[in-house]
PDB file of C-alpha atoms in Angstrom:
ATOM      1  CA  GLY A   1      75.282 194.137 120.393  1.00  0.00           C
ATOM      2  CA  GLU A   2      72.711 196.861 120.657  1.00  0.00           C
ATOM      3  CA  ASP A   3      73.481 200.195 119.065  1.00  0.00           C
ATOM      4  CA  VAL A   4      71.783 203.567 119.452  1.00  0.00           C
ATOM      5  CA  GLU A   5      72.631 206.472 117.155  1.00  0.00           C
ATOM      6  CA  GLN A   6      71.825 210.163 117.398  1.00  0.00           C
ATOM      7  CA  SER A   7      72.806 213.283 115.523  1.00  0.00           C
ATOM      8  CA  LEU A   8      75.375 215.199 117.565  1.00  0.00           C
ATOM      9  CA  PHE A   9      74.190 218.796 117.318  1.00  0.00           C
ATOM     10  CA  LEU A  10      70.956 220.769 116.968  1.00  0.00           C
ATOM     11  CA  SER A  11      70.596 224.526 117.068  1.00  0.00           C
ATOM     12  CA  VAL A  12      67.218 226.292 117.188  1.00  0.00           C
ATOM     13  CA  ARG A  13      65.783 229.701 117.923  1.00  0.00           C
ATOM     14  CA  GLU A  14      63.842 230.330 121.094  1.00  0.00           C
ATOM     15  CA  GLY A  15      60.158 229.695 120.519  1.00  0.00           C
ATOM     16  CA  ASP A  16      60.696 227.271 117.645  1.00  0.00           C
ATOM     17  CA  SER A  17      60.160 223.530 117.871  1.00  0.00           C
ATOM     18  CA  SER A  18      63.115 221.179 118.248  1.00  0.00           C
ATOM     19  CA  VAL A  19      63.161 217.660 116.879  1.00  0.00           C
ATOM     20  CA  ILE A  20      65.858 215.260 118.052  1.00  0.00           C
ATOM     21  CA  ASN A  21      66.139 211.967 116.212  1.00  0.00           C
ATOM     22  CA  CYS A  22      67.411 208.577 117.277  1.00  0.00           C
ATOM     23  CA  THR A  23      67.767 205.181 115.623  1.00  0.00           C
ATOM     24  CA  TYR A  24      68.344 201.858 117.335  1.00  0.00           C
ATOM     25  CA  THR A  25      69.118 198.345 116.239  1.00  0.00           C
ATOM     26  CA  ASP A  26      67.670 196.080 118.919  1.00  0.00           C
ATOM     27  CA  SER A  27      64.297 194.892 117.686  1.00  0.00           C
ATOM     28  CA  SER A  28      63.506 193.422 121.115  1.00  0.00           C
ATOM     29  CA  SER A  29      63.718 196.773 122.898  1.00  0.00           C
ATOM     30  CA  THR A  30      60.843 197.115 125.324  1.00  0.00           C
ATOM     31  CA  TYR A  31      61.229 200.697 126.483  1.00  0.00           C
ATOM     32  CA  LEU A  32      62.778 203.729 124.835  1.00  0.00           C
ATOM     33  CA  TYR A  33      63.760 206.763 126.812  1.00  0.00           C
ATOM     34  CA  TRP A  34      64.768 210.364 126.507  1.00  0.00           C
ATOM     35  CA  TYR A  35      67.080 211.821 129.136  1.00  0.00           C
ATOM     36  CA  LYS A  36      68.343 215.372 129.591  1.00  0.00           C
ATOM     37  CA  GLN A  37      71.772 216.203 130.970  1.00  0.00           C
ATOM     38  CA  GLU A  38      72.746 219.727 131.918  1.00  0.00           C
ATOM     39  CA  PRO A  39      76.441 220.668 132.203  1.00  0.00           C
ATOM     40  CA  GLY A  40      78.195 218.845 135.029  1.00  0.00           C
ATOM     41  CA  ALA A  41      75.021 217.137 136.187  1.00  0.00           C
ATOM     42  CA  GLY A  42      73.486 213.682 136.128  1.00  0.00           C
ATOM     43  CA  LEU A  43      70.660 212.517 133.932  1.00  0.00           C
ATOM     44  CA  GLN A  44      67.072 213.604 134.217  1.00  0.00           C
ATOM     45  CA  LEU A  45      64.413 211.310 132.780  1.00  0.00           C
ATOM     46  CA  LEU A  46      62.201 213.367 130.481  1.00  0.00           C
ATOM     47  CA  THR A  47      59.891 210.718 129.133  1.00  0.00           C
ATOM     48  CA  TYR A  48      59.746 207.142 127.949  1.00  0.00           C
ATOM     49  CA  ILE A  49      57.616 205.109 125.596  1.00  0.00           C
ATOM     50  CA  PHE A  50      56.706 201.461 125.598  1.00  0.00           C
ATOM     51  CA  SER A  51      57.583 199.707 122.376  1.00  0.00           C
ATOM     52  CA  ASN A  52      53.964 198.927 121.466  1.00  0.00           C
ATOM     53  CA  MET A  53      53.081 202.625 121.375  1.00  0.00           C
ATOM     54  CA  ASP A  54      53.418 204.992 118.430  1.00  0.00           C
ATOM     55  CA  MET A  55      53.233 208.295 120.207  1.00  0.00           C
ATOM     56  CA  LYS A  56      53.301 209.806 123.649  1.00  0.00           C
ATOM     57  CA  GLN A  57      52.684 213.428 124.544  1.00  0.00           C
ATOM     58  CA  ASP A  58      53.592 215.106 127.797  1.00  0.00           C
ATOM     59  CA  GLN A  59      53.119 218.866 127.910  1.00  0.00           C
ATOM     60  CA  ARG A  60      55.724 220.345 125.518  1.00  0.00           C
ATOM     61  CA  LEU A  61      57.233 216.959 124.727  1.00  0.00           C
ATOM     62  CA  THR A  62      56.041 214.611 121.995  1.00  0.00           C
ATOM     63  CA  VAL A  63      57.690 211.247 121.399  1.00  0.00           C
ATOM     64  CA  LEU A  64      57.151 209.428 118.132  1.00  0.00           C
ATOM     65  CA  LEU A  65      58.153 205.805 117.655  1.00  0.00           C
ATOM     66  CA  ASN A  66      58.399 204.046 114.302  1.00  0.00           C
ATOM     67  CA  LYS A  67      59.074 200.501 115.361  1.00  0.00           C
ATOM     68  CA  LYS A  68      59.344 199.219 111.797  1.00  0.00           C
ATOM     69  CA  ASP A  69      62.179 201.643 111.021  1.00  0.00           C
ATOM     70  CA  LYS A  70      63.517 201.557 114.603  1.00  0.00           C
ATOM     71  CA  HIS A  71      63.336 205.331 114.726  1.00  0.00           C
ATOM     72  CA  LEU A  72      62.519 207.444 117.754  1.00  0.00           C
ATOM     73  CA  SER A  73      62.124 211.207 117.903  1.00  0.00           C
ATOM     74  CA  LEU A  74      61.607 213.808 120.582  1.00  0.00           C
ATOM     75  CA  ARG A  75      59.850 217.021 119.708  1.00  0.00           C
ATOM     76  CA  ILE A  76      60.085 219.956 122.099  1.00  0.00           C
ATOM     77  CA  ALA A  77      57.482 222.610 121.409  1.00  0.00           C
ATOM     78  CA  ASP A  78      58.166 226.291 122.111  1.00  0.00           C
ATOM     79  CA  THR A  79      61.829 225.620 122.890  1.00  0.00           C
ATOM     80  CA  GLN A  80      63.293 227.808 125.627  1.00  0.00           C
ATOM     81  CA  THR A  81      66.885 228.732 126.483  1.00  0.00           C
ATOM     82  CA  GLY A  82      66.543 226.540 129.557  1.00  0.00           C
ATOM     83  CA  ASP A  83      66.119 223.562 127.249  1.00  0.00           C
ATOM     84  CA  SER A  84      69.741 223.888 126.137  1.00  0.00           C
ATOM     85  CA  ALA A  85      71.384 220.648 127.238  1.00  0.00           C
ATOM     86  CA  ILE A  86      72.480 217.246 125.986  1.00  0.00           C
ATOM     87  CA  TYR A  87      69.645 214.878 125.181  1.00  0.00           C
ATOM     88  CA  PHE A  88      70.238 211.150 125.300  1.00  0.00           C
ATOM     89  CA  CYS A  89      68.135 208.501 123.684  1.00  0.00           C
ATOM     90  CA  ALA A  90      68.281 205.088 125.390  1.00  0.00           C
ATOM     91  CA  GLU A  91      66.716 201.686 125.050  1.00  0.00           C
ATOM     92  CA  SER A  92      66.283 198.793 127.431  1.00  0.00           C
ATOM     93  CA  GLY A  93      66.185 195.120 126.608  1.00  0.00           C
ATOM     94  CA  ALA A  94      63.398 192.615 126.807  1.00  0.00           C
ATOM     95  CA  GLY A  95      64.349 190.865 129.988  1.00  0.00           C
ATOM     96  CA  GLY A  96      66.594 188.191 131.410  1.00  0.00           C
ATOM     97  CA  THR A  97      70.152 189.459 131.558  1.00  0.00           C
ATOM     98  CA  SER A  98      69.084 192.599 129.696  1.00  0.00           C
ATOM     99  CA  TYR A  99      66.527 193.547 132.333  1.00  0.00           C
ATOM    100  CA  GLY A 100      66.851 197.209 133.237  1.00  0.00           C
ATOM    101  CA  LYS A 101      70.113 197.674 131.336  1.00  0.00           C
ATOM    102  CA  LEU A 102      70.126 200.809 129.269  1.00  0.00           C
ATOM    103  CA  THR A 103      72.037 201.377 126.055  1.00  0.00           C
ATOM    104  CA  PHE A 104      72.560 205.068 125.374  1.00  0.00           C
ATOM    105  CA  GLY A 105      73.093 207.038 122.208  1.00  0.00           C
ATOM    106  CA  GLN A 106      75.956 209.503 121.982  1.00  0.00           C
ATOM    107  CA  GLY A 107      73.762 212.421 122.958  1.00  0.00           C
ATOM    108  CA  THR A 108      72.524 215.416 120.968  1.00  0.00           C
ATOM    109  CA  ILE A 109      73.713 218.828 122.082  1.00  0.00           C
ATOM    110  CA  LEU A 110      70.755 221.203 121.799  1.00  0.00           C
ATOM    111  CA  THR A 111      71.591 224.889 121.683  1.00  0.00           C
ATOM    112  CA  VAL A 112      68.748 227.385 121.886  1.00  0.00           C
ATOM    113  CA  HIS A 113      69.456 230.909 120.653  1.00  0.00           C
ATOM    114  CA  PRO A 114      67.510 233.910 121.963  1.00  0.00           C
TER     115      PRO A 114
ATOM    116  CA  GLY B   1      59.989 211.909 143.885  1.00  0.00           C
ATOM    117  CA  ALA B   2      62.718 209.295 144.039  1.00  0.00           C
ATOM    118  CA  VAL B   3      66.133 210.723 144.813  1.00  0.00           C
ATOM    119  CA  VAL B   4      69.531 209.156 144.300  1.00  0.00           C
ATOM    120  CA  SER B   5      72.595 210.778 145.762  1.00  0.00           C
ATOM    121  CA  GLN B   6      76.279 210.242 145.108  1.00  0.00           C
ATOM    122  CA  HIS B   7      79.211 211.073 147.295  1.00  0.00           C
ATOM    123  CA  PRO B   8      81.584 212.654 146.702  1.00  0.00           C
ATOM    124  CA  SER B   9      80.445 214.885 143.859  1.00  0.00           C
ATOM    125  CA  TRP B  10      84.047 215.306 142.767  1.00  0.00           C
ATOM    126  CA  VAL B  11      87.403 213.940 143.824  1.00  0.00           C
ATOM    127  CA  ILE B  12      91.022 214.541 142.873  1.00  0.00           C
ATOM    128  CA  CYS B  13      93.540 211.885 143.810  1.00  0.00           C
ATOM    129  CA  LYS B  14      97.101 210.835 143.134  1.00  0.00           C
ATOM    130  CA  SER B  15      97.887 207.992 140.778  1.00  0.00           C
ATOM    131  CA  GLY B  16      98.003 204.672 142.620  1.00  0.00           C
ATOM    132  CA  THR B  17      95.483 205.512 145.303  1.00  0.00           C
ATOM    133  CA  SER B  18      92.030 203.994 145.656  1.00  0.00           C
ATOM    134  CA  VAL B  19      88.839 206.000 145.547  1.00  0.00           C
ATOM    135  CA  LYS B  20      85.430 204.968 146.864  1.00  0.00           C
ATOM    136  CA  ILE B  21      82.224 206.420 145.437  1.00  0.00           C
ATOM    137  CA  GLU B  22      78.905 205.942 147.212  1.00  0.00           C
ATOM    138  CA  CYS B  23      75.492 205.755 145.602  1.00  0.00           C
ATOM    139  CA  ARG B  24      72.441 206.012 147.844  1.00  0.00           C
ATOM    140  CA  SER B  25      68.726 205.808 147.193  1.00  0.00           C
ATOM    141  CA  LEU B  26      67.342 208.300 149.676  1.00  0.00           C
ATOM    142  CA  ASP B  27      63.630 207.599 149.740  1.00  0.00           C
ATOM    143  CA  PHE B  28      63.206 204.169 148.226  1.00  0.00           C
ATOM    144  CA  GLN B  29      64.742 200.719 148.358  1.00  0.00           C
ATOM    145  CA  ALA B  30      66.735 199.710 145.312  1.00  0.00           C
ATOM    146  CA  THR B  31      67.073 196.075 144.414  1.00  0.00           C
ATOM    147  CA  THR B  32      69.310 196.924 141.513  1.00  0.00           C
ATOM    148  CA  MET B  33      71.838 199.680 140.995  1.00  0.00           C
ATOM    149  CA  PHE B  34      73.801 200.389 137.835  1.00  0.00           C
ATOM    150  CA  TRP B  35      77.181 202.042 137.448  1.00  0.00           C
ATOM    151  CA  TYR B  36      78.073 204.033 134.336  1.00  0.00           C
ATOM    152  CA  ARG B  37      81.065 206.059 133.251  1.00  0.00           C
ATOM    153  CA  GLN B  38      81.008 208.963 130.868  1.00  0.00           C
ATOM    154  CA  PHE B  39      84.022 210.466 129.106  1.00  0.00           C
ATOM    155  CA  PRO B  40      83.895 214.104 128.021  1.00  0.00           C
ATOM    156  CA  LYS B  41      81.479 214.665 125.158  1.00  0.00           C
ATOM    157  CA  GLN B  42      80.653 210.983 125.027  1.00  0.00           C
ATOM    158  CA  SER B  43      77.741 208.827 126.002  1.00  0.00           C
ATOM    159  CA  LEU B  44      77.263 206.804 129.152  1.00  0.00           C
ATOM    160  CA  MET B  45      78.745 203.347 129.127  1.00  0.00           C
ATOM    161  CA  LEU B  46      77.350 200.741 131.485  1.00  0.00           C
ATOM    162  CA  MET B  47      80.102 199.290 133.659  1.00  0.00           C
ATOM    163  CA  ALA B  48      78.220 196.897 135.895  1.00  0.00           C
ATOM    164  CA  THR B  49      74.898 195.892 137.360  1.00  0.00           C
ATOM    165  CA  SER B  50      74.756 195.561 141.117  1.00  0.00           C
ATOM    166  CA  ASN B  51      72.114 193.535 142.950  1.00  0.00           C
ATOM    167  CA  GLU B  52      71.734 193.732 146.702  1.00  0.00           C
ATOM    168  CA  GLY B  53      73.393 190.861 148.479  1.00  0.00           C
ATOM    169  CA  SER B  54      75.023 189.325 145.413  1.00  0.00           C
ATOM    170  CA  LYS B  55      78.057 189.829 143.242  1.00  0.00           C
ATOM    171  CA  ALA B  56      77.955 192.514 140.604  1.00  0.00           C
ATOM    172  CA  THR B  57      77.699 191.624 136.936  1.00  0.00           C
ATOM    173  CA  TYR B  58      80.331 193.417 134.893  1.00  0.00           C
ATOM    174  CA  GLU B  59      80.089 194.405 131.258  1.00  0.00           C
ATOM    175  CA  GLN B  60      82.586 193.073 128.800  1.00  0.00           C
ATOM    176  CA  GLY B  61      85.895 194.884 129.011  1.00  0.00           C
ATOM    177  CA  VAL B  62      85.389 196.202 132.546  1.00  0.00           C
ATOM    178  CA  GLU B  63      87.962 194.864 135.005  1.00  0.00           C
ATOM    179  CA  LYS B  64      86.179 193.639 138.111  1.00  0.00           C
ATOM    180  CA  ASP B  65      89.383 193.719 140.168  1.00  0.00           C
ATOM    181  CA  LYS B  66      89.904 197.322 139.165  1.00  0.00           C
ATOM    182  CA  PHE B  67      86.352 198.511 139.805  1.00  0.00           C
ATOM    183  CA  LEU B  68      85.093 196.884 142.984  1.00  0.00           C
ATOM    184  CA  ILE B  69      81.358 197.098 143.524  1.00  0.00           C
ATOM    185  CA  ASN B  70      79.585 196.376 146.776  1.00  0.00           C
ATOM    186  CA  HIS B  71      75.814 196.504 147.226  1.00  0.00           C
ATOM    187  CA  ALA B  72      75.519 195.833 150.921  1.00  0.00           C
ATOM    188  CA  SER B  73      72.040 197.167 151.509  1.00  0.00           C
ATOM    189  CA  LEU B  74      68.914 198.108 149.614  1.00  0.00           C
ATOM    190  CA  THR B  75      69.873 201.776 149.754  1.00  0.00           C
ATOM    191  CA  LEU B  76      73.636 201.778 149.229  1.00  0.00           C
ATOM    192  CA  SER B  77      76.047 200.656 146.552  1.00  0.00           C
ATOM    193  CA  THR B  78      79.721 201.580 146.425  1.00  0.00           C
ATOM    194  CA  LEU B  79      82.198 201.660 143.568  1.00  0.00           C
ATOM    195  CA  THR B  80      85.877 201.546 144.485  1.00  0.00           C
ATOM    196  CA  VAL B  81      88.393 202.440 141.815  1.00  0.00           C
ATOM    197  CA  THR B  82      91.507 200.612 142.955  1.00  0.00           C
ATOM    198  CA  SER B  83      95.015 201.856 142.169  1.00  0.00           C
ATOM    199  CA  ALA B  84      93.588 204.664 140.093  1.00  0.00           C
ATOM    200  CA  HIS B  85      95.474 205.925 137.050  1.00  0.00           C
ATOM    201  CA  PRO B  86      94.959 209.039 134.921  1.00  0.00           C
ATOM    202  CA  GLU B  87      93.029 207.034 132.330  1.00  0.00           C
ATOM    203  CA  ASP B  88      90.425 206.296 135.014  1.00  0.00           C
ATOM    204  CA  SER B  89      89.577 209.987 135.155  1.00  0.00           C
ATOM    205  CA  SER B  90      85.949 210.198 134.172  1.00  0.00           C
ATOM    206  CA  PHE B  91      82.432 211.068 135.260  1.00  0.00           C
ATOM    207  CA  TYR B  92      80.887 208.143 137.134  1.00  0.00           C
ATOM    208  CA  ILE B  93      77.103 207.990 137.376  1.00  0.00           C
ATOM    209  CA  CYS B  94      74.960 205.503 139.249  1.00  0.00           C
ATOM    210  CA  SER B  95      71.295 204.720 138.845  1.00  0.00           C
ATOM    211  CA  ALA B  96      68.853 202.772 140.989  1.00  0.00           C
ATOM    212  CA  SER B  97      65.690 200.817 140.315  1.00  0.00           C
ATOM    213  CA  PRO B  98      63.045 200.689 143.062  1.00  0.00           C
ATOM    214  CA  ARG B  99      62.418 197.345 144.639  1.00  0.00           C
ATOM    215  CA  GLU B 100      58.758 197.520 143.877  1.00  0.00           C
ATOM    216  CA  GLY B 101      59.126 199.500 140.715  1.00  0.00           C
ATOM    217  CA  ARG B 102      58.644 198.625 137.132  1.00  0.00           C
ATOM    218  CA  GLN B 103      61.334 198.053 134.589  1.00  0.00           C
ATOM    219  CA  GLU B 104      61.077 201.511 133.091  1.00  0.00           C
ATOM    220  CA  THR B 105      61.815 203.250 136.366  1.00  0.00           C
ATOM    221  CA  GLN B 106      65.473 203.998 136.877  1.00  0.00           C
ATOM    222  CA  TYR B 107      66.646 207.057 138.797  1.00  0.00           C
ATOM    223  CA  PHE B 108      70.057 208.576 138.220  1.00  0.00           C
ATOM    224  CA  GLY B 109      72.436 210.142 140.677  1.00  0.00           C
ATOM    225  CA  PRO B 110      74.094 213.496 139.978  1.00  0.00           C
ATOM    226  CA  GLY B 111      77.433 211.866 139.144  1.00  0.00           C
ATOM    227  CA  THR B 112      80.930 211.901 140.603  1.00  0.00           C
ATOM    228  CA  ARG B 113      83.749 213.518 138.698  1.00  0.00           C
ATOM    229  CA  LEU B 114      87.076 211.754 139.273  1.00  0.00           C
ATOM    230  CA  LEU B 115      90.383 213.304 138.317  1.00  0.00           C
ATOM    231  CA  VAL B 116      93.503 211.203 138.779  1.00  0.00           C
ATOM    232  CA  LEU B 117      96.767 213.112 138.670  1.00  0.00           C
TER     233      LEU B 117
END
């Protein structure tokens, strides 16, 4: 089945950039997502990228996709303490029975130090 | 923006009782709703896909008689944990896709924390 892997922890200083990495195995993935989860809360969609794109930028967030290596990254510029949370990478299938179903990575705990 | 609510936000129950969790799309109609569970410090695992007016599709390893899902309307899906046991304690999260939306649009509820004593 599909598999999504992330590093578990990332610690950065306030003001620095954060880069969270993700690898996936399903070559038929159509969309790849980044979600943010704060303690005790549900998931907030940060951004997503269609599989035929290489890059997407949205304010402080930059998503890079290397489809050949099945590698996705999320860069947060000027990281703030409010960015401390768990970040999940997810992918969705091509259609049919996989339509809309998301496979999540384990989540990366981002800690931002003042 | 699209809002999904869950009720209750947390529940504590005795072993053997049944617990119902509601998932509502507040400002859009959802053809499809998804139910996930999340154990502490772990990722979300899809339990089932719920389509309005039809039976839910369960993921492998999820007991459909244990986790009853009903999607009676385009704005409401319910998950009932029957005869709950301590190992069912978890964080249950639903998500909803708008009826007219595109595949990439899926809105998550805030989650329901279940503790079975």
